[in-house]
Amino acid sequence: MKPHYLTSLFSPRNVAVIGASDTPGSIGQAVFANLLAANFQGKLFPVNLRRQVVGGVAAVATVNQIEEPIELAVVVTAIRSLPSILKECGKKGVKAVLLSKQFADSERLESEVMYEVQAIARQFGIRILGPNTLGLMRPAIGFNASNYGGKVRPGNLALVSQSSALCTAMLDWADSKGIGFSSVISVGEALDISFGEVLDYLVADNFTQGILLHVHHIQDARRFMSALRAAARTKPVVVIKSGRYEDAVTGVTHSSHLVASGDVFDAALARAGVLRVATIAQLFTAAKVLAANYRVEGKRLAIVTNGIGPGVLTADSAYDNGVELAVLTEPTMALLDGVLPRNWSRGNPVDIIGDASPARFRTAVKACLDDAHVDGVMVIFTPQAGTDHLLTAQLMIGLQRESSKPLLLSWLGDAKVSASRELFSKAKCAHFRAPEYGVEVFRNLAAYQRNQQLLLQTPGPLDEGRADPDVARARKVIVAALAAERTVLSERESKEVLAAFHIPVNPTKLASNVEEAVSLASEITYPVVLKIDSPDIIYKSDVGGVELNISNEATLRTAFDAIMRRTHQMRPDARIDGISVQPMRKRRFAREVMVGVTHDQAFGPVITFGAGGIAVEVMQDRALALPPLNDYLVNSMIAQTRIGRLLGPFKHLPAVDLDELAGVLLHVSEMVCELPELLEMDINPLVADEQGVIALDARIIVRPMPADYQRYAHMAIMPYPSHMVVCAKLTDGTPVMVRPIRPEDADMQQAFVRNLSEESRYNRYLSSIKQLSQSTLVRFTQLDYDREMALAMTCQVDSGSEMLAVARFVTDPDNEACEFALEVADQWQSKGVGVVLMSALFDAAREQGLKVMHGEVLAGNKGMLKLMRKLNFKVEPHPEDRALMMVAKVL
């Protein structure tokens, strides 16, 4: 495989340090000294206008005077010199530049210079890390291009941080705990290279087993989410965020008022399959545990102890952390009853009594580990008469090796149990001085497992099992409102949009005067509801604009006049279109919920669900998720809320129709995907009971979209592109389907590769592999459908669906071109497969706004080269490798 395009930054062979110095206390001196002290295996070239020798190494005045090619230039000079330095680097052929210095110049000067630097970098194809960054460290290869003055140990964790100050604090903390790193990357202001591309490199980095991320703000949510999801599929990622309460969610609806930006960030990380923590200590602890392959299948914890006091305190901690205490099965209880003293606790926590022998500990812990209702075990040892801490510790180490479930160990005390703690450390067991820290780790393991399940969900924009929405009808309503320079749809308009997406609504008719209201009420039949209709009033109840359960004409006339009077008193400036008349829905067993949409500045649309009614902001009962949604994600949202517990059978109330309720959330997801103009929405209340659901009130806020808007560009997570699914016929008449690959295609993709001939596998992968590695298989089948696309051609055979070919592309960093690959099963070659599949791939690339598709083909692969020429690719020899041909096509 080709080296990653950021290899010149992360693993350079020749490095120039522009501004290298011997002046004590200077950044130039610190950076160059660190590079020398780290025992860098490449060549270092100090560049200094005034000195001929720096740090004992011969220096030159400019980078152009260096005879050898330079891959990376570390620049530590004043800001005003950057444009001229970038031009010199460009002419020299430098691939990457690290702007290590912290600039203290005026904001205006920095902005002007950086704009010029960006333009020069684009002109010469230079990638930039920084400015205002601590630097870049790769301890595993002896590379330290930073001004950090402390010690950094080599290890298997990568640390990526936006803050230089926080980065130095984390490095100092890590060194005191003996934690090492494969890479330390301070991205600074991310003028060019940001989180997305750094994560992309770390995914392929063999030195990195886990990734730690400090985030303050996100510039490109789509790129961030895409890279984060790709990383989390193969390596554990743990995130700590600063600025949690800097609110990026603004709006006028209840849905917006209920959501904080920190909540949206949590929801985004959950969908990305990563773990978020609150403290630096949690960051490193979680990363170490995950990198050591500790995993759980759920959140049910068993506690085994020889002291009921510590056991109950640990149970309290579990409750506080949202960890479920496991309910032991009857066989486990029977086993424990037969081997434990008669006065054992007979429940969880499992108190095996103070004088517990090592064998008693082992028996109880083994029984809990073997219980199907237990996902992990917390073992708490207290040194009492008759106990043996060291032998018990040895037995626990043996049990951990036998079980795939995590065993969390807490030997209470200090000097008496120190030998056991040393034993645990040598065996790399998860042990804690206090059990509550172990509970915290178990909670994080359970959250990580849940988030990994969320990561696997790849819903499309439209729910395949339900009727297609009338998108044109909904858009017509929105376009009309925007043409009238209105962004707030009336209740009638909002309900029409909902109805277009098959969401049941309470019909609404507008009366401009009381006589029309009387006539409409007669048509509808009493009882009815009256509501003020005004584009300036979002919450009708706030102005006394709602009257319920009107049973006759006389009451209606009184209510109509009262609503108008109250509204004029409280909002004399409001435009009033009239009063709407609706049927009064009386449902004995109804629960009121709210479904909404809000907008986050970074992550775009967010869907909310929770308790409904007029007190929603007081109740604060809501769950949220980034669209698109599917059944799994919808059910997960409902389960997170308090109202969700009341939707099943409850006292005299029958269960609500959960399928219908879930259907509303799925339809709202469809709305968010297909209507980018939709900015905010409240469906409140949405009444749900055993008969189904109905929206009694709704309000939608819209916005105009730019003319050059690309489909789904408003979303942080690209939906599964179901519109790319097409049916076709091969030249021999075989019916086939072309569709984007899904995660569940992993087995079919692996079988496809295994069944290729050795020649075909070599032509595709440039190696003699027999099958794909697990990490490659994950990368090939779990896509973001944005930076990368893979289309599979399948046909139906007696045994099910068979994969005939796969074509894929990955977008280049410039977002204008992409690199493609194509593989066709041997028995399906020369049947028109390549033409059909590549044509679909061209369409997918054009839809992403890409202009050029390119690739590399073995010179001996005559069949592929023939196809390339047939598809109007330009074919020419590779300038660096005679065994390869370069192919490119303008899209």
PDB file of C-alpha atoms in Angstrom, residues 141-325:
ATOM      1  CA  ILE A 141      10.695   6.650  16.320  1.00  0.00           C
ATOM      2  CA  GLY A 142      12.791   9.168  18.281  1.00  0.00           C
ATOM      3  CA  PHE A 143      11.176  12.272  16.778  1.00  0.00           C
ATOM      4  CA  ASN A 144      10.405  15.282  19.003  1.00  0.00           C
ATOM      5  CA  ALA A 145       9.674  18.490  17.096  1.00  0.00           C
ATOM      6  CA  SER A 146       8.215  20.356  20.071  1.00  0.00           C
ATOM      7  CA  ASN A 147       9.195  22.899  22.682  1.00  0.00           C
ATOM      8  CA  TYR A 148       8.011  20.696  25.562  1.00  0.00           C
ATOM      9  CA  GLY A 149      10.655  20.556  28.297  1.00  0.00           C
ATOM     10  CA  GLY A 150       9.566  17.391  30.076  1.00  0.00           C
ATOM     11  CA  LYS A 151       9.965  13.679  29.545  1.00  0.00           C
ATOM     12  CA  VAL A 152       7.705  11.749  27.159  1.00  0.00           C
ATOM     13  CA  ARG A 153       7.850   7.953  27.336  1.00  0.00           C
ATOM     14  CA  PRO A 154       7.236   5.720  24.314  1.00  0.00           C
ATOM     15  CA  GLY A 155       3.969   3.790  24.425  1.00  0.00           C
ATOM     16  CA  ASN A 156       0.951   2.740  22.368  1.00  0.00           C
ATOM     17  CA  LEU A 157      -1.397   5.680  23.027  1.00  0.00           C
ATOM     18  CA  ALA A 158      -1.691   8.701  20.736  1.00  0.00           C
ATOM     19  CA  LEU A 159      -2.581  12.059  22.274  1.00  0.00           C
ATOM     20  CA  VAL A 160      -4.159  14.752  20.082  1.00  0.00           C
ATOM     21  CA  SER A 161      -4.948  18.113  21.662  1.00  0.00           C
ATOM     22  CA  GLN A 162      -6.198  21.518  20.592  1.00  0.00           C
ATOM     23  CA  SER A 163      -4.639  23.211  23.611  1.00  0.00           C
ATOM     24  CA  SER A 164      -0.867  23.437  24.054  1.00  0.00           C
ATOM     25  CA  ALA A 165      -1.249  24.293  27.747  1.00  0.00           C
ATOM     26  CA  LEU A 166      -3.524  21.344  28.445  1.00  0.00           C
ATOM     27  CA  CYS A 167      -1.274  19.108  26.378  1.00  0.00           C
ATOM     28  CA  THR A 168       1.754  19.929  28.557  1.00  0.00           C
ATOM     29  CA  ALA A 169      -0.290  19.313  31.714  1.00  0.00           C
ATOM     30  CA  MET A 170      -1.454  15.902  30.418  1.00  0.00           C
ATOM     31  CA  LEU A 171       2.096  14.933  29.436  1.00  0.00           C
ATOM     32  CA  ASP A 172       3.416  15.806  32.884  1.00  0.00           C
ATOM     33  CA  TRP A 173       0.594  13.840  34.541  1.00  0.00           C
ATOM     34  CA  ALA A 174       1.180  10.863  32.250  1.00  0.00           C
ATOM     35  CA  ASP A 175       4.908  10.752  32.998  1.00  0.00           C
ATOM     36  CA  SER A 176       4.206  10.612  36.739  1.00  0.00           C
ATOM     37  CA  LYS A 177       1.964   7.590  36.100  1.00  0.00           C
ATOM     38  CA  GLY A 178       4.405   5.839  33.771  1.00  0.00           C
ATOM     39  CA  ILE A 179       2.153   6.249  30.717  1.00  0.00           C
ATOM     40  CA  GLY A 180       3.801   6.430  27.295  1.00  0.00           C
ATOM     41  CA  PHE A 181       2.785   7.601  23.821  1.00  0.00           C
ATOM     42  CA  SER A 182       3.134   6.600  20.200  1.00  0.00           C
ATOM     43  CA  SER A 183       2.392  10.165  19.116  1.00  0.00           C
ATOM     44  CA  VAL A 184       1.639  13.522  20.690  1.00  0.00           C
ATOM     45  CA  ILE A 185       0.074  15.998  18.274  1.00  0.00           C
ATOM     46  CA  SER A 186      -0.821  19.559  19.226  1.00  0.00           C
ATOM     47  CA  VAL A 187      -3.018  20.845  16.383  1.00  0.00           C
ATOM     48  CA  GLY A 188      -3.132  24.446  17.616  1.00  0.00           C
ATOM     49  CA  GLU A 189      -5.332  26.702  15.500  1.00  0.00           C
ATOM     50  CA  ALA A 190      -5.535  24.086  12.727  1.00  0.00           C
ATOM     51  CA  LEU A 191      -4.945  26.445   9.818  1.00  0.00           C
ATOM     52  CA  ASP A 192      -4.767  23.456   7.494  1.00  0.00           C
ATOM     53  CA  ILE A 193      -4.417  20.011   9.085  1.00  0.00           C
ATOM     54  CA  SER A 194      -7.119  19.384  11.678  1.00  0.00           C
ATOM     55  CA  PHE A 195      -8.487  16.517  13.746  1.00  0.00           C
ATOM     56  CA  GLY A 196      -9.907  14.673  10.766  1.00  0.00           C
ATOM     57  CA  GLU A 197      -6.647  14.152   8.901  1.00  0.00           C
ATOM     58  CA  VAL A 198      -4.646  13.468  12.066  1.00  0.00           C
ATOM     59  CA  LEU A 199      -7.121  10.755  13.056  1.00  0.00           C
ATOM     60  CA  ASP A 200      -6.994   9.369   9.531  1.00  0.00           C
ATOM     61  CA  TYR A 201      -3.225   8.910   9.881  1.00  0.00           C
ATOM     62  CA  LEU A 202      -3.432   7.377  13.350  1.00  0.00           C
ATOM     63  CA  VAL A 203      -5.896   4.736  12.143  1.00  0.00           C
ATOM     64  CA  ALA A 204      -3.176   3.330   9.877  1.00  0.00           C
ATOM     65  CA  ASP A 205      -0.332   3.842  12.380  1.00  0.00           C
ATOM     66  CA  ASN A 206       0.930   0.483  13.683  1.00  0.00           C
ATOM     67  CA  PHE A 207       2.485   2.112  16.753  1.00  0.00           C
ATOM     68  CA  THR A 208      -0.920   3.374  17.959  1.00  0.00           C
ATOM     69  CA  GLN A 209      -3.358   1.101  19.812  1.00  0.00           C
ATOM     70  CA  GLY A 210      -5.578   3.770  21.380  1.00  0.00           C
ATOM     71  CA  ILE A 211      -6.311   7.456  20.752  1.00  0.00           C
ATOM     72  CA  LEU A 212      -6.814  10.228  23.330  1.00  0.00           C
ATOM     73  CA  LEU A 213      -8.457  13.375  22.058  1.00  0.00           C
ATOM     74  CA  HIS A 214      -8.835  16.811  23.655  1.00  0.00           C
ATOM     75  CA  VAL A 215     -11.387  18.950  21.817  1.00  0.00           C
ATOM     76  CA  HIS A 216     -12.483  22.510  22.450  1.00  0.00           C
ATOM     77  CA  HIS A 217     -14.334  23.336  19.247  1.00  0.00           C
ATOM     78  CA  ILE A 218     -15.064  21.706  15.896  1.00  0.00           C
ATOM     79  CA  GLN A 219     -14.563  23.484  12.572  1.00  0.00           C
ATOM     80  CA  ASP A 220     -15.831  20.857  10.119  1.00  0.00           C
ATOM     81  CA  ALA A 221     -18.300  18.515  11.830  1.00  0.00           C
ATOM     82  CA  ARG A 222     -18.767  16.261   8.791  1.00  0.00           C
ATOM     83  CA  ARG A 223     -15.001  15.676   8.410  1.00  0.00           C
ATOM     84  CA  PHE A 224     -14.558  15.311  12.175  1.00  0.00           C
ATOM     85  CA  MET A 225     -17.351  12.744  12.476  1.00  0.00           C
ATOM     86  CA  SER A 226     -16.184  10.860   9.398  1.00  0.00           C
ATOM     87  CA  ALA A 227     -12.616  10.513  10.683  1.00  0.00           C
ATOM     88  CA  LEU A 228     -13.715   9.820  14.246  1.00  0.00           C
ATOM     89  CA  ARG A 229     -16.050   7.025  13.150  1.00  0.00           C
ATOM     90  CA  ALA A 230     -13.336   5.522  10.951  1.00  0.00           C
ATOM     91  CA  ALA A 231     -10.871   5.571  13.846  1.00  0.00           C
ATOM     92  CA  ALA A 232     -13.335   4.151  16.373  1.00  0.00           C
ATOM     93  CA  ARG A 233     -14.039   1.156  14.137  1.00  0.00           C
ATOM     94  CA  THR A 234     -10.513  -0.165  14.581  1.00  0.00           C
ATOM     95  CA  LYS A 235      -9.066   1.484  17.722  1.00  0.00           C
ATOM     96  CA  PRO A 236     -10.537   2.744  21.006  1.00  0.00           C
ATOM     97  CA  VAL A 237     -10.919   6.522  21.078  1.00  0.00           C
ATOM     98  CA  VAL A 238     -11.436   8.466  24.328  1.00  0.00           C
ATOM     99  CA  VAL A 239     -12.382  12.157  24.242  1.00  0.00           C
ATOM    100  CA  ILE A 240     -12.252  14.962  26.784  1.00  0.00           C
ATOM    101  CA  LYS A 241     -13.895  18.273  25.898  1.00  0.00           C
ATOM    102  CA  SER A 242     -13.360  21.743  27.288  1.00  0.00           C
ATOM    103  CA  GLY A 243     -15.999  24.453  26.966  1.00  0.00           C
ATOM    104  CA  ARG A 244     -18.927  22.113  27.630  1.00  0.00           C
ATOM    105  CA  TYR A 245     -21.252  24.965  28.566  1.00  0.00           C
ATOM    106  CA  GLU A 246     -20.426  27.263  25.666  1.00  0.00           C
ATOM    107  CA  ASP A 247     -23.872  26.894  24.133  1.00  0.00           C
ATOM    108  CA  ALA A 248     -23.987  26.496  20.357  1.00  0.00           C
ATOM    109  CA  VAL A 249     -27.688  25.584  20.313  1.00  0.00           C
ATOM    110  CA  THR A 250     -29.939  28.594  19.850  1.00  0.00           C
ATOM    111  CA  GLY A 251     -33.540  28.783  18.778  1.00  0.00           C
ATOM    112  CA  VAL A 252     -37.098  29.594  19.750  1.00  0.00           C
ATOM    113  CA  THR A 253     -38.728  26.177  20.133  1.00  0.00           C
ATOM    114  CA  HIS A 254     -38.958  24.025  23.258  1.00  0.00           C
ATOM    115  CA  SER A 255     -36.651  21.527  21.565  1.00  0.00           C
ATOM    116  CA  SER A 256     -33.921  24.169  21.317  1.00  0.00           C
ATOM    117  CA  HIS A 257     -34.418  25.396  24.883  1.00  0.00           C
ATOM    118  CA  LEU A 258     -34.064  21.842  26.211  1.00  0.00           C
ATOM    119  CA  VAL A 259     -30.750  21.111  24.491  1.00  0.00           C
ATOM    120  CA  ALA A 260     -27.244  22.320  25.360  1.00  0.00           C
ATOM    121  CA  SER A 261     -24.287  22.077  23.000  1.00  0.00           C
ATOM    122  CA  GLY A 262     -22.523  19.714  25.418  1.00  0.00           C
ATOM    123  CA  ASP A 263     -25.451  17.326  25.091  1.00  0.00           C
ATOM    124  CA  VAL A 264     -25.214  17.439  21.309  1.00  0.00           C
ATOM    125  CA  PHE A 265     -21.482  16.775  21.488  1.00  0.00           C
ATOM    126  CA  ASP A 266     -22.184  13.739  23.687  1.00  0.00           C
ATOM    127  CA  ALA A 267     -24.756  12.471  21.186  1.00  0.00           C
ATOM    128  CA  ALA A 268     -22.292  12.953  18.328  1.00  0.00           C
ATOM    129  CA  LEU A 269     -19.543  11.049  20.148  1.00  0.00           C
ATOM    130  CA  ALA A 270     -21.968   8.245  20.958  1.00  0.00           C
ATOM    131  CA  ARG A 271     -22.854   7.842  17.265  1.00  0.00           C
ATOM    132  CA  ALA A 272     -19.128   7.879  16.489  1.00  0.00           C
ATOM    133  CA  GLY A 273     -18.520   4.898  18.778  1.00  0.00           C
ATOM    134  CA  VAL A 274     -16.104   6.721  21.081  1.00  0.00           C
ATOM    135  CA  LEU A 275     -16.067   7.288  24.829  1.00  0.00           C
ATOM    136  CA  ARG A 276     -16.292  10.712  26.422  1.00  0.00           C
ATOM    137  CA  VAL A 277     -14.829  11.331  29.886  1.00  0.00           C
ATOM    138  CA  ALA A 278     -14.812  14.330  32.203  1.00  0.00           C
ATOM    139  CA  THR A 279     -11.295  14.390  33.727  1.00  0.00           C
ATOM    140  CA  ILE A 280      -7.700  13.856  32.686  1.00  0.00           C
ATOM    141  CA  ALA A 281      -7.389  10.911  35.094  1.00  0.00           C
ATOM    142  CA  GLN A 282     -10.458   9.262  33.521  1.00  0.00           C
ATOM    143  CA  LEU A 283      -9.021   9.923  30.062  1.00  0.00           C
ATOM    144  CA  PHE A 284      -5.859   7.919  30.661  1.00  0.00           C
ATOM    145  CA  THR A 285      -7.491   5.218  32.788  1.00  0.00           C
ATOM    146  CA  ALA A 286     -10.199   4.554  30.205  1.00  0.00           C
ATOM    147  CA  ALA A 287      -7.671   4.534  27.371  1.00  0.00           C
ATOM    148  CA  LYS A 288      -5.393   2.048  29.155  1.00  0.00           C
ATOM    149  CA  VAL A 289      -8.280  -0.290  29.963  1.00  0.00           C
ATOM    150  CA  LEU A 290      -9.700  -0.165  26.421  1.00  0.00           C
ATOM    151  CA  ALA A 291      -6.273  -0.557  24.806  1.00  0.00           C
ATOM    152  CA  ALA A 292      -5.791  -3.662  26.987  1.00  0.00           C
ATOM    153  CA  ASN A 293      -8.911  -5.093  25.304  1.00  0.00           C
ATOM    154  CA  TYR A 294     -11.200  -5.017  28.331  1.00  0.00           C
ATOM    155  CA  ARG A 295     -14.752  -5.196  26.950  1.00  0.00           C
ATOM    156  CA  VAL A 296     -18.268  -5.770  28.285  1.00  0.00           C
ATOM    157  CA  GLU A 297     -21.522  -6.913  26.689  1.00  0.00           C
ATOM    158  CA  GLY A 298     -23.771  -4.843  28.962  1.00  0.00           C
ATOM    159  CA  LYS A 299     -23.924  -2.805  32.163  1.00  0.00           C
ATOM    160  CA  ARG A 300     -24.757  -5.505  34.770  1.00  0.00           C
ATOM    161  CA  LEU A 301     -22.154  -5.596  37.534  1.00  0.00           C
ATOM    162  CA  ALA A 302     -21.707  -8.180  40.287  1.00  0.00           C
ATOM    163  CA  ILE A 303     -19.889  -7.168  43.487  1.00  0.00           C
ATOM    164  CA  VAL A 304     -18.039  -9.821  45.519  1.00  0.00           C
ATOM    165  CA  THR A 305     -16.616  -8.772  48.886  1.00  0.00           C
ATOM    166  CA  ASN A 306     -15.685 -10.050  52.329  1.00  0.00           C
ATOM    167  CA  GLY A 307     -17.066  -6.880  53.927  1.00  0.00           C
ATOM    168  CA  ILE A 308     -20.695  -5.818  53.582  1.00  0.00           C
ATOM    169  CA  GLY A 309     -19.913  -2.157  54.343  1.00  0.00           C
ATOM    170  CA  PRO A 310     -17.568  -1.644  51.360  1.00  0.00           C
ATOM    171  CA  GLY A 311     -19.936  -3.749  49.256  1.00  0.00           C
ATOM    172  CA  VAL A 312     -22.940  -1.512  49.970  1.00  0.00           C
ATOM    173  CA  LEU A 313     -20.894   1.651  49.395  1.00  0.00           C
ATOM    174  CA  THR A 314     -19.820   0.228  46.036  1.00  0.00           C
ATOM    175  CA  ALA A 315     -23.438  -0.581  45.207  1.00  0.00           C
ATOM    176  CA  ASP A 316     -24.336   3.043  45.994  1.00  0.00           C
ATOM    177  CA  SER A 317     -21.581   4.166  43.650  1.00  0.00           C
ATOM    178  CA  ALA A 318     -22.963   1.868  40.950  1.00  0.00           C
ATOM    179  CA  TYR A 319     -26.397   3.444  41.333  1.00  0.00           C
ATOM    180  CA  ASP A 320     -24.918   6.957  41.118  1.00  0.00           C
ATOM    181  CA  ASN A 321     -23.046   5.983  37.930  1.00  0.00           C
ATOM    182  CA  GLY A 322     -26.031   4.405  36.211  1.00  0.00           C
ATOM    183  CA  VAL A 323     -24.521   0.920  36.525  1.00  0.00           C
ATOM    184  CA  GLU A 324     -27.041  -1.879  36.956  1.00  0.00           C
ATOM    185  CA  LEU A 325     -26.485  -4.380  39.757  1.00  0.00           C
TER     186      LEU A 325
END
